[in-house]
Coordinates of C-alpha atoms in Angstrom, one line a residue:
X1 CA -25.3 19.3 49.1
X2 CA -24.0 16.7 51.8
X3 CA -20.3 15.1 52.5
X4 CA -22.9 11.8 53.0
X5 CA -24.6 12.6 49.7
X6 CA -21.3 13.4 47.4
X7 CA -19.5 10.1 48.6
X8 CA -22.6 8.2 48.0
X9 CA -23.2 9.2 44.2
X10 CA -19.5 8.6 43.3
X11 CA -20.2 4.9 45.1
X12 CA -23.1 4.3 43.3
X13 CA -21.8 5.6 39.8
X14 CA -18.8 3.6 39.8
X15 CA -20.5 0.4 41.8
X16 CA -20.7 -1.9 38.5
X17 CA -16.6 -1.5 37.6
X18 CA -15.1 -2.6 40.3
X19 CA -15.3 -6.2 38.9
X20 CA -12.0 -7.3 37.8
X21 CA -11.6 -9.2 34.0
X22 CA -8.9 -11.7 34.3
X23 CA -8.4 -12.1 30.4
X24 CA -7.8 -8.0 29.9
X25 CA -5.4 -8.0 32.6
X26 CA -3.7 -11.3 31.4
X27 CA -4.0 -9.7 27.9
X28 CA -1.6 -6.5 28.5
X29 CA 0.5 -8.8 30.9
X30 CA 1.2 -11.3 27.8
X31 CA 1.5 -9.1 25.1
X32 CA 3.9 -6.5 27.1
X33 CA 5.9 -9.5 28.3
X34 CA 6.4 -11.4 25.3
X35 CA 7.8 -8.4 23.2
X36 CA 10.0 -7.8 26.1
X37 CA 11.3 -11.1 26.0
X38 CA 11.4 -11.7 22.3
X39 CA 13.5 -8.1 22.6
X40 CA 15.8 -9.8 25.0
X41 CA 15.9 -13.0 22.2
X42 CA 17.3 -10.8 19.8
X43 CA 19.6 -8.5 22.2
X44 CA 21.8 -12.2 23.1
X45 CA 22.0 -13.4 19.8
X46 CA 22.7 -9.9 18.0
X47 CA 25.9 -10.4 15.5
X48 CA 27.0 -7.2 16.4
X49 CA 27.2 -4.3 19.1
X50 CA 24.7 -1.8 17.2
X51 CA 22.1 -4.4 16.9
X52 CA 22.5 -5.4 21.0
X53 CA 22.4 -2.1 22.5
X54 CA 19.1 -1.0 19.7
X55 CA 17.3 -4.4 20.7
X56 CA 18.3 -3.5 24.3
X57 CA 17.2 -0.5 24.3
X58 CA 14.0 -1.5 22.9
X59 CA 13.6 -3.9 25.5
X60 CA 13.8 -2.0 28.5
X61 CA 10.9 0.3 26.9
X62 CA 8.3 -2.3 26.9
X63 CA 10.1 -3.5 30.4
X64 CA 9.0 -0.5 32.0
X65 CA 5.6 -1.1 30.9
X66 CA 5.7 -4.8 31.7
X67 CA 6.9 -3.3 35.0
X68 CA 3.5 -1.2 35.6
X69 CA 1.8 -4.3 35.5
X70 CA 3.2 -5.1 38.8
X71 CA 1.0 -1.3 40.4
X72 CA -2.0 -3.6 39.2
X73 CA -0.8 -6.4 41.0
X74 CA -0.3 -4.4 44.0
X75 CA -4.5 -3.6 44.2
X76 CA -5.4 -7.0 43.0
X77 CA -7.0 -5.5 39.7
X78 CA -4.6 -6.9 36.9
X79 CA -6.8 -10.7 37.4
X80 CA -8.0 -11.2 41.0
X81 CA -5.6 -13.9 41.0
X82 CA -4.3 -13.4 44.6
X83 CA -1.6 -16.3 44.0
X84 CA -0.8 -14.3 40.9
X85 CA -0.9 -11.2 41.8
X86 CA 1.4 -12.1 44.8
X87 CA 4.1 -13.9 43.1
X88 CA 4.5 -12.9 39.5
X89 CA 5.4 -9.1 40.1
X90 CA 8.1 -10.3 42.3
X91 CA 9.7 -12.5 39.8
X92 CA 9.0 -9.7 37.3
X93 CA 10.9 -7.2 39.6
X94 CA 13.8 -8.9 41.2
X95 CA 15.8 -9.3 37.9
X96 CA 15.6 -5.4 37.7
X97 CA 16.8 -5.1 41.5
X98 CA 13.2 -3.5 42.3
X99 CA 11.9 -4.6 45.8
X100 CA 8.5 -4.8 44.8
X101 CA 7.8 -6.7 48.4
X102 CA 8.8 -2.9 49.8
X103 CA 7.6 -0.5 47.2
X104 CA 4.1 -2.9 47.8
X105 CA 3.8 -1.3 51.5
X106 CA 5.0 1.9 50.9
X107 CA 2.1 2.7 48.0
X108 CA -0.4 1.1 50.7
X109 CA 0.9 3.9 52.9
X110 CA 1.1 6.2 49.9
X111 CA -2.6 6.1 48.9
X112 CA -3.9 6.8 52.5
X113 CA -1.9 9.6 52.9
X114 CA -1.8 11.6 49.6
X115 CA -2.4 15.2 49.9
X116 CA -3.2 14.7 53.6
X117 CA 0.1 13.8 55.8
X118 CA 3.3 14.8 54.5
X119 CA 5.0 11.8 55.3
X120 CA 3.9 10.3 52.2
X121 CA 6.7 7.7 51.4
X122 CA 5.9 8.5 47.2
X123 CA 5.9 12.5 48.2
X124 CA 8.1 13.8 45.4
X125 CA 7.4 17.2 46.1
X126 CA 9.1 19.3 48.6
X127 CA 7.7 21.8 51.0
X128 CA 8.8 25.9 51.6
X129 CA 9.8 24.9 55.3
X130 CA 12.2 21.7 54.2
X131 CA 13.5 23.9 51.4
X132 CA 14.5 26.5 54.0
X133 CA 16.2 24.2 55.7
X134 CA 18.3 22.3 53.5
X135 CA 21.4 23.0 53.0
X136 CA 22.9 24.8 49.5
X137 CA 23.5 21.3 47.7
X138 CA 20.3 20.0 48.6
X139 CA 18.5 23.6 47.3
X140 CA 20.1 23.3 44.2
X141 CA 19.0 19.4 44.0
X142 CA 15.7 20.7 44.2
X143 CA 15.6 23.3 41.6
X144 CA 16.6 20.8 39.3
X145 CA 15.0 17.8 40.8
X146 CA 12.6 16.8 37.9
X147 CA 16.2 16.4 35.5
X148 CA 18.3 15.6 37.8
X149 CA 16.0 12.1 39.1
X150 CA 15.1 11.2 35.6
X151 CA 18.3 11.4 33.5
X152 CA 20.8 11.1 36.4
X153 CA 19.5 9.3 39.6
X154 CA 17.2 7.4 37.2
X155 CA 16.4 3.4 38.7
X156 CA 19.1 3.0 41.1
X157 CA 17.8 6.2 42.8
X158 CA 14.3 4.4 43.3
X159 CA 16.2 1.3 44.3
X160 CA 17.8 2.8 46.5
X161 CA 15.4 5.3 47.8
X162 CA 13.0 2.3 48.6
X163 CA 15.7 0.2 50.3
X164 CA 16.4 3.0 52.6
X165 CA 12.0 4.0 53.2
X166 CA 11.3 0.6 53.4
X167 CA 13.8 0.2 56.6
X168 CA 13.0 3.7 58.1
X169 CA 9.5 2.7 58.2
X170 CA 10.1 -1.0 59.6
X171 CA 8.3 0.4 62.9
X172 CA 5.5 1.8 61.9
X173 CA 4.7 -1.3 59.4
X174 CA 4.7 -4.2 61.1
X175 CA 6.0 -6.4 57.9
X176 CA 8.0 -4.3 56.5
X177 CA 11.2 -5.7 58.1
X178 CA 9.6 -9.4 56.5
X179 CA 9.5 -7.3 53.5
X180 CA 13.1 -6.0 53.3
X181 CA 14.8 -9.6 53.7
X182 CA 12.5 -11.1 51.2
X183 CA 13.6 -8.2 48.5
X184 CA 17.4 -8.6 49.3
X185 CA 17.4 -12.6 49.2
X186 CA 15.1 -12.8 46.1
X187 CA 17.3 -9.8 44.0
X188 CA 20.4 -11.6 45.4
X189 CA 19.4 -15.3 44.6
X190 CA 18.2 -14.0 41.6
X191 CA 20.9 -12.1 39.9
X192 CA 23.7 -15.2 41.4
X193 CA 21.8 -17.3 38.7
X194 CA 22.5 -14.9 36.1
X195 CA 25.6 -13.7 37.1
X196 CA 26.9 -17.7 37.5
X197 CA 25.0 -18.3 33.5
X198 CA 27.4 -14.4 32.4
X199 CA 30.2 -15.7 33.4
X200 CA 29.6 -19.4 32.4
X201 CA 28.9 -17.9 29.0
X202 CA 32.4 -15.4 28.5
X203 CA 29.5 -12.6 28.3
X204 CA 30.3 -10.7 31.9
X205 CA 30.8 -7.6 30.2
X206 CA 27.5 -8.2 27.8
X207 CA 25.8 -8.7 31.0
X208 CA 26.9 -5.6 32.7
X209 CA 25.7 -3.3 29.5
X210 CA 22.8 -4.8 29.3
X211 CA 21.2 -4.2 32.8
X212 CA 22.9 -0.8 32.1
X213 CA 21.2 0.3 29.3
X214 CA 17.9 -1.3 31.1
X215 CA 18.4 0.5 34.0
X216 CA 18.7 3.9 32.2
X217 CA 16.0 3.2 29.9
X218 CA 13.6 1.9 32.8
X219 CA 13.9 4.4 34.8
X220 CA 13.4 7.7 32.5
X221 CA 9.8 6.4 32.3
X222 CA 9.2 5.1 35.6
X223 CA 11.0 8.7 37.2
X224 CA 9.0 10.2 35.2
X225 CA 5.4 8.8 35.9
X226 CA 6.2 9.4 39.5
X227 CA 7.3 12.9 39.4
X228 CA 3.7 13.3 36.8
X229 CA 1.4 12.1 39.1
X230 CA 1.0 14.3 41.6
X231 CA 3.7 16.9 41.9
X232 CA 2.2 20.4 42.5
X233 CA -0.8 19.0 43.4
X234 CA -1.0 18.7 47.1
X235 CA -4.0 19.7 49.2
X236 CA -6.7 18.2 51.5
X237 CA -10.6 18.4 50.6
X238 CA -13.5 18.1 52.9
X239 CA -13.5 13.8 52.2
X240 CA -10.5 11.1 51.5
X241 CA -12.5 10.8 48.0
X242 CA -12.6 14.1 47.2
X243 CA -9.1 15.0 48.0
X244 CA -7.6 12.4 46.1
X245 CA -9.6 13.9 43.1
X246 CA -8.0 17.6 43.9
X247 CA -4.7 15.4 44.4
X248 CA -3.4 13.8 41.7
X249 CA -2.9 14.5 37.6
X250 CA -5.1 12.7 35.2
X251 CA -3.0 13.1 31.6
X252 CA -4.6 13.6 28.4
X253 CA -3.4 11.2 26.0
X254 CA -4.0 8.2 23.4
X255 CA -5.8 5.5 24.5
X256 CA -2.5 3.1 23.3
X257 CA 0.0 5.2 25.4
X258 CA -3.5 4.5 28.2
X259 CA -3.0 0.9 27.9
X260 CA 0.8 0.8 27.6
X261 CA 0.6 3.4 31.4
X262 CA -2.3 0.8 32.8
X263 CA -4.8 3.3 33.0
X264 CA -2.6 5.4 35.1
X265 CA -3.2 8.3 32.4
X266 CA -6.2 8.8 34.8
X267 CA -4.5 8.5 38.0
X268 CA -7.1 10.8 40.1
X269 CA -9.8 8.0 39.7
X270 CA -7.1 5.4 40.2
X271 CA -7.0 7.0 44.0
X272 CA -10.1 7.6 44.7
X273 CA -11.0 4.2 43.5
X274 CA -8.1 1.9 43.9
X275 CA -10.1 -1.3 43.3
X276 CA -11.4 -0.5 39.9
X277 CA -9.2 -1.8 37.1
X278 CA -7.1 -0.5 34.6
X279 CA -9.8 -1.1 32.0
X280 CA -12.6 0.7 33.3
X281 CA -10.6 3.8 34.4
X282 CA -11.6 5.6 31.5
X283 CA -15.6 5.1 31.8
X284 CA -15.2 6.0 35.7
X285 CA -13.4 9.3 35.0
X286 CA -16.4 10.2 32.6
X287 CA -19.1 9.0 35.2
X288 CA -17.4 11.0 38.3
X289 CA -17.3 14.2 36.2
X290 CA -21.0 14.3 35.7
X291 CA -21.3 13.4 39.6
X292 CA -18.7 16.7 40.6
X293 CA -20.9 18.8 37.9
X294 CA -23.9 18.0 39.6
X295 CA -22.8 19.2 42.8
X296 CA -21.1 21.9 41.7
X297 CA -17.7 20.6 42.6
X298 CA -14.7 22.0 40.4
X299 CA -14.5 19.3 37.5
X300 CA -11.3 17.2 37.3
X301 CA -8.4 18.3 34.7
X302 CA -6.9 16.3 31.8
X303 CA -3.5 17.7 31.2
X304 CA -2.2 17.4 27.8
X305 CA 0.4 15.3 26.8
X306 CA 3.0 12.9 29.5
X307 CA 6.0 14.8 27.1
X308 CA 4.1 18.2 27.8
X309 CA 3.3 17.9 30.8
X310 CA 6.7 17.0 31.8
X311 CA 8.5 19.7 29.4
X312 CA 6.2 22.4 31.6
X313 CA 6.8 21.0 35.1
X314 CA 10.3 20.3 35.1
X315 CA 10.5 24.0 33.6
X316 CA 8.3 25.1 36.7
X317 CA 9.9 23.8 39.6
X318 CA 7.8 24.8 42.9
X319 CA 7.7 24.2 46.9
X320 CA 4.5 23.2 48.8
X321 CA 3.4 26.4 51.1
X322 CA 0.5 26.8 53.4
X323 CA -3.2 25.8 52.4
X324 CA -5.1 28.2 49.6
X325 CA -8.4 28.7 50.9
X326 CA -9.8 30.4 48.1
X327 CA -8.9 28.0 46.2
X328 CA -11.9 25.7 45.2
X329 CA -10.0 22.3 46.3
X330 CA -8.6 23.3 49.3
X331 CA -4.9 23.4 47.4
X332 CA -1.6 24.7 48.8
X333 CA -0.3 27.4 47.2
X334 CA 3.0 26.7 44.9
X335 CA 5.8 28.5 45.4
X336 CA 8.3 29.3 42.2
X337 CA 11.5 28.1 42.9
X338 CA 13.7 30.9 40.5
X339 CA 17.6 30.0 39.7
X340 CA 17.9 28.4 43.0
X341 CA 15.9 30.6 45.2
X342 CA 12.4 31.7 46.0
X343 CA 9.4 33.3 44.7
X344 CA 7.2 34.0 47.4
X345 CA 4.1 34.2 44.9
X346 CA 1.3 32.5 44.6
X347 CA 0.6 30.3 41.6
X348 CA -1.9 27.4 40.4
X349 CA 0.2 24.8 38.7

């Protein structure tokens, strides 16, 4: 067994889905979109309160998978479209405040350095040596971090948490500053309109609720895919492919809630192999398994459940320590993190 002849196999079992199928991606873009805004139809022209914040609510469910259209767009692999792919996810994002422009060069940075530098902008998890440093408020932050960013930080803490990496990082990306003003003018611009048509309308206080409830809703899912993906996870293997394998949860789960996620259900074959589309995820997680089983490679997991996984996780909180290397994948150990304080014990999570 070779580096040379691993990375090869997985290139030639995955070579023939790489192609991108503009009518599947266009598909789950339509379909997700037009429920959202037939939701947003009914929300306005509700008779009554109940009916508004239900329809609302509703809404900003299939919003935040509407939303995940716009990680496709990002690798190019919802159509090919490059015009498409460029434009639309910002005029999806901007009425939600994202700054797509920004979160698109932070996850460029993210998926080289996964598992392998720590100053991985989308690194949710924290390591023993920050923990030791931080002071108490910040220790008790992260004990509770998986409740306290999902129910309370929710999407104004990614908002805001990209607004502030996107201008720390402004010298070590060269567009990133390009990036920043184009986010601010287009959510400003954007949200002037609406504001100007709210208050036109009598419906300020409508208006208010209503990115409210979206906000909440929005980002209990998105806060929650994040923290999934590759929290406890972290660890380097002997290639980029391979570590990204190691590095990141695939979840076990229907192939509707599949679609709904973009394939990101399997997000261990999304990073090794950005460039394969959300359709073909599923084929190129079976494919890669036989190729690690032939080379005697630990096989990748499918956890069950995003609601179990989560439930068990958030219960679990951990710190990243120093590498594991008796552990097949090269993994850090986890540290338990016990009513604020910690468990110097090893543990595979």
């Amino acid at each position: 067994m070779t580096v040379n002849s691993i990375t090869q196999d997985l290139q030639q079992v995955t070579a023939d889905l790489h192609q991108v199928n503009p009518k599947a991606g266009l598909l789950r873009f339509s379909i997700l979109g037009s429920i959202f805004l037939g939701l947003v139809i009914l929300a306005w022209s509700a008779p009554n309160s109940i009916l508004f914040v239900a329809a609302t609510m509703l809404s900003g469910v299939f919003y935040s998978f509407w939303l995940i259209c716009t990680h496709d767009m990002t690798h190019q692999t919802l159509t090919g479209w490059k015009w498409f792919d460029s434009i639309i996810p910002r005029l999806m994002s901007w009425p939600m405040l994202w700054p797509y422009s920004i979160y698109a060069e932070i996850h460029r940075l993210h998926h080289g350095w996964n598992g392998i530098d720590l100053r991985d902008p989308e690194r949710i998890q924290w390591t023993f040596e920050e923990y030791q440093q931080a002071q108490p408020i910040i220790r008790w932050y992260i004990s509770h971090q998986w409740l306290f960013d999902i129910l309370i930080l929710g999407g104004i803490g990614l908002i805001i948490k990209s607004f502030i990496k996107g201008i720390r990082l402004q010298k070590l990306v060269s567009s990133m500053r390009r990036q920043v003003l184009l986010d601010a003018t287009g959510i400003m611009f954007v949200h002037s309109v609406l504001l100007m048509l709210a208050m036109f309308q009598g419906e300020i206080l409508r208006y208010i609720l209503f990115w409210l409830i979206l906000e909440r809703i929005i980002g209990i899912v998105v806060q929650t895919r994040d923290h999934l993906e590759h929290y406890g996870l972290w660890g380097k293997f002997t290639t980029h492919q391979l570590t990204q394998l190691y590095a990141c949860r695939n979840i076990e789960t229907s192939s509707l809630v599949g679609w709904l996620m973009g394939g990101l259900n399997y997000h261990a074959v999304h990073h090794t192999f950005p460039n394969i589309p959300f359709n073909q995820l599923p084929e190129a997680f079976e494919r890669i398994q036989k190729v690690l089983e032939k080379h005697n490679l630990p096989l990748m997991k499918a956890e069950p459940g995003y609601l179990q996984s989560t439930y068990w996780l958030s219960r679990h909180p951990s710190l990243i320590g120093e590498v594991d290397f008796s552990n097949a994948t090269n993994r850090h150990r986890m540290i338990p993190l016990v009513a604020g304080s910690t468990k110097i014990v090893a543990t595979e999570i």
